[in-house]
CSV table of C-alpha atoms in Angstrom, one decimal:
chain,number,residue,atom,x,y,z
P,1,UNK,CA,0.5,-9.5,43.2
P,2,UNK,CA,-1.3,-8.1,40.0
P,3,UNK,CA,-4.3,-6.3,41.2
P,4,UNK,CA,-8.0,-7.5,39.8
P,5,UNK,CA,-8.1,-3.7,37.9
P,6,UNK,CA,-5.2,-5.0,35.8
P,7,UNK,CA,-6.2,-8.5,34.9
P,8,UNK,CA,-9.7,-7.2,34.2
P,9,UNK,CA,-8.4,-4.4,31.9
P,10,UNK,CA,-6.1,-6.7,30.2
P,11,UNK,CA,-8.6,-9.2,29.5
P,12,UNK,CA,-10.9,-6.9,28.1
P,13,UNK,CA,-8.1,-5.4,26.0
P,14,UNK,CA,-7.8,-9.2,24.9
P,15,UNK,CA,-11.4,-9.8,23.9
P,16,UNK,CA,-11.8,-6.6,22.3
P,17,UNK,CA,-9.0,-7.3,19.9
P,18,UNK,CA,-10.0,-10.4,19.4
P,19,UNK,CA,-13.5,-9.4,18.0
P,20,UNK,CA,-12.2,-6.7,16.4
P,21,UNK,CA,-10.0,-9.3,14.3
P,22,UNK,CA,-13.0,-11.6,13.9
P,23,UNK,CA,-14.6,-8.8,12.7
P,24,UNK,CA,-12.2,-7.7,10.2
P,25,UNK,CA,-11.6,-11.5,8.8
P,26,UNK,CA,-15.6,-11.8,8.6
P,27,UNK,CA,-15.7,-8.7,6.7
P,28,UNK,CA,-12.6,-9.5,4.7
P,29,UNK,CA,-14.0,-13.1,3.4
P,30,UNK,CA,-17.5,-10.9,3.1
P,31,UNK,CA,-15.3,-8.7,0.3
P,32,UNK,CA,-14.1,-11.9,-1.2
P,33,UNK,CA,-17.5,-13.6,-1.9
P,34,UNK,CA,-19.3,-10.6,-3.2
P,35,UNK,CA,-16.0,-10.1,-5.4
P,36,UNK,CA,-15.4,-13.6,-7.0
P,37,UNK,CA,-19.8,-13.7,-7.6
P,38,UNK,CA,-19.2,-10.7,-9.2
P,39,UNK,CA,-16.0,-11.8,-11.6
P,40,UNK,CA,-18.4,-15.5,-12.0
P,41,UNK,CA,-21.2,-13.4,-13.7
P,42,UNK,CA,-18.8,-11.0,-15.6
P,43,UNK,CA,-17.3,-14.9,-16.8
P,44,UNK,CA,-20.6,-16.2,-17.6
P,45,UNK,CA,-21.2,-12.9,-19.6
P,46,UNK,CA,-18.2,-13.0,-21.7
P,47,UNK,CA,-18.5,-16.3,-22.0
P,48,UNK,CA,-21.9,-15.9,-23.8
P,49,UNK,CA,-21.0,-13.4,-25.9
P,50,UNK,CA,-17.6,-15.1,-27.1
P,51,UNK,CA,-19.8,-18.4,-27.7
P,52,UNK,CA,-22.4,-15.9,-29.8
P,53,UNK,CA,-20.2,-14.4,-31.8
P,54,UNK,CA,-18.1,-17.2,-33.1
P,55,UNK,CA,-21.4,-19.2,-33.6
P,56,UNK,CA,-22.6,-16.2,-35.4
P,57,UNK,CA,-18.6,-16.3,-37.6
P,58,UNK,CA,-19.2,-20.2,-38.4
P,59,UNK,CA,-22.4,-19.9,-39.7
P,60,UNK,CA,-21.6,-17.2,-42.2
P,61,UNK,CA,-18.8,-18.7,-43.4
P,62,UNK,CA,-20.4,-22.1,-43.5
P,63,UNK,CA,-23.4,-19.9,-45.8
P,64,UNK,CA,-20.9,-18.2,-48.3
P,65,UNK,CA,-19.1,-21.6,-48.4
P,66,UNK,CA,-22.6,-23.2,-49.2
P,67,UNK,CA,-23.8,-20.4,-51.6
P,68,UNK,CA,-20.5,-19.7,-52.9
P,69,UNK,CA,-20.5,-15.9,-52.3
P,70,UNK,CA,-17.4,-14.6,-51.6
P,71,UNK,CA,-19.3,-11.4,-50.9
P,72,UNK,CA,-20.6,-12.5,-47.6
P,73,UNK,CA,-19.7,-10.7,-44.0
P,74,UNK,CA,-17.0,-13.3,-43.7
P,75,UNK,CA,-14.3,-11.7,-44.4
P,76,UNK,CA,-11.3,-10.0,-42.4
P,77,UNK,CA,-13.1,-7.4,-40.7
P,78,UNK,CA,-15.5,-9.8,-39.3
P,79,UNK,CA,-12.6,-12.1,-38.2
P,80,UNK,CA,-11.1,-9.0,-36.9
P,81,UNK,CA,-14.2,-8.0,-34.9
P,82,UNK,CA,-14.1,-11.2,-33.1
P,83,UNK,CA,-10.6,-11.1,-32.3
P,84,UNK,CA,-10.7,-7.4,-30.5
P,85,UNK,CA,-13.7,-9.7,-28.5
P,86,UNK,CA,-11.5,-12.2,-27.6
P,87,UNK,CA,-8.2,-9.8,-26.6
P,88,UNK,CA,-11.6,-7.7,-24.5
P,89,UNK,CA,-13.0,-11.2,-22.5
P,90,UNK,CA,-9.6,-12.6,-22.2
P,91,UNK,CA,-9.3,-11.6,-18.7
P,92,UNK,CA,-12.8,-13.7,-18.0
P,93,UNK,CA,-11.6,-16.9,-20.2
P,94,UNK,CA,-9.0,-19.5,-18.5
P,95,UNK,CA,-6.2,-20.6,-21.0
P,96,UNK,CA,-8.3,-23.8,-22.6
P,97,UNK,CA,-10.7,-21.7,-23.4
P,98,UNK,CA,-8.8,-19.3,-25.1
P,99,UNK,CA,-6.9,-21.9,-27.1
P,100,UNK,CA,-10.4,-23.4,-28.0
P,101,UNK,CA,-11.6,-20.0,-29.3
P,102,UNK,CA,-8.3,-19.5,-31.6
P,103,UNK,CA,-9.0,-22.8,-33.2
């Protein structure tokens, strides 16, 4: 028969691989949470800004439509800026979102 040294060596060989992968998996999960909180407030950020600036776009345009001065900050280079935000926060946007921003 097996002797008791054995079964008690293998057993522990058992348990310690066993909370070594319990370990890993907890640890692994731990990496996840603090990695998706991370991408939520980078989202929340971009999303702020995208919202600012293309509030910022309408209401200028909106003005120089008002006053009827075509030399307001509306022009390409501020349509421009806003664009080089969008292409930089992409990442952080899901694909309504973008689609929203275009229009």
């Amino acid at each position: 028969m097996v002797s008791d040294t054995i079964v008690v060596g293998v057993l522990t060989f058992i348990g310690t691989g066993l909370a070594t992968a319990t370990g890993l998996w907890q640890w692994q999960r731990a990496q996840a949470r603090e990695a998706r909180t991370n991408f939520r407030a980078q989202r929340v950020e971009a999303l702020k800004e995208v919202w600012e600036e293309l509030s910022a776009l309408e209401e200028a345009q909106r003005t120089s439509i008002t006053r009827q001065d075509p030399s307001a900050d509306t022009g390409t280079s501020r349509v421009t800026q806003v664009n080089l935000l969008l292409l930089r926060r992409s990442p952080f946007l899901r694909l309504d979102e973008q689609e929203w921003s275009k229009t």
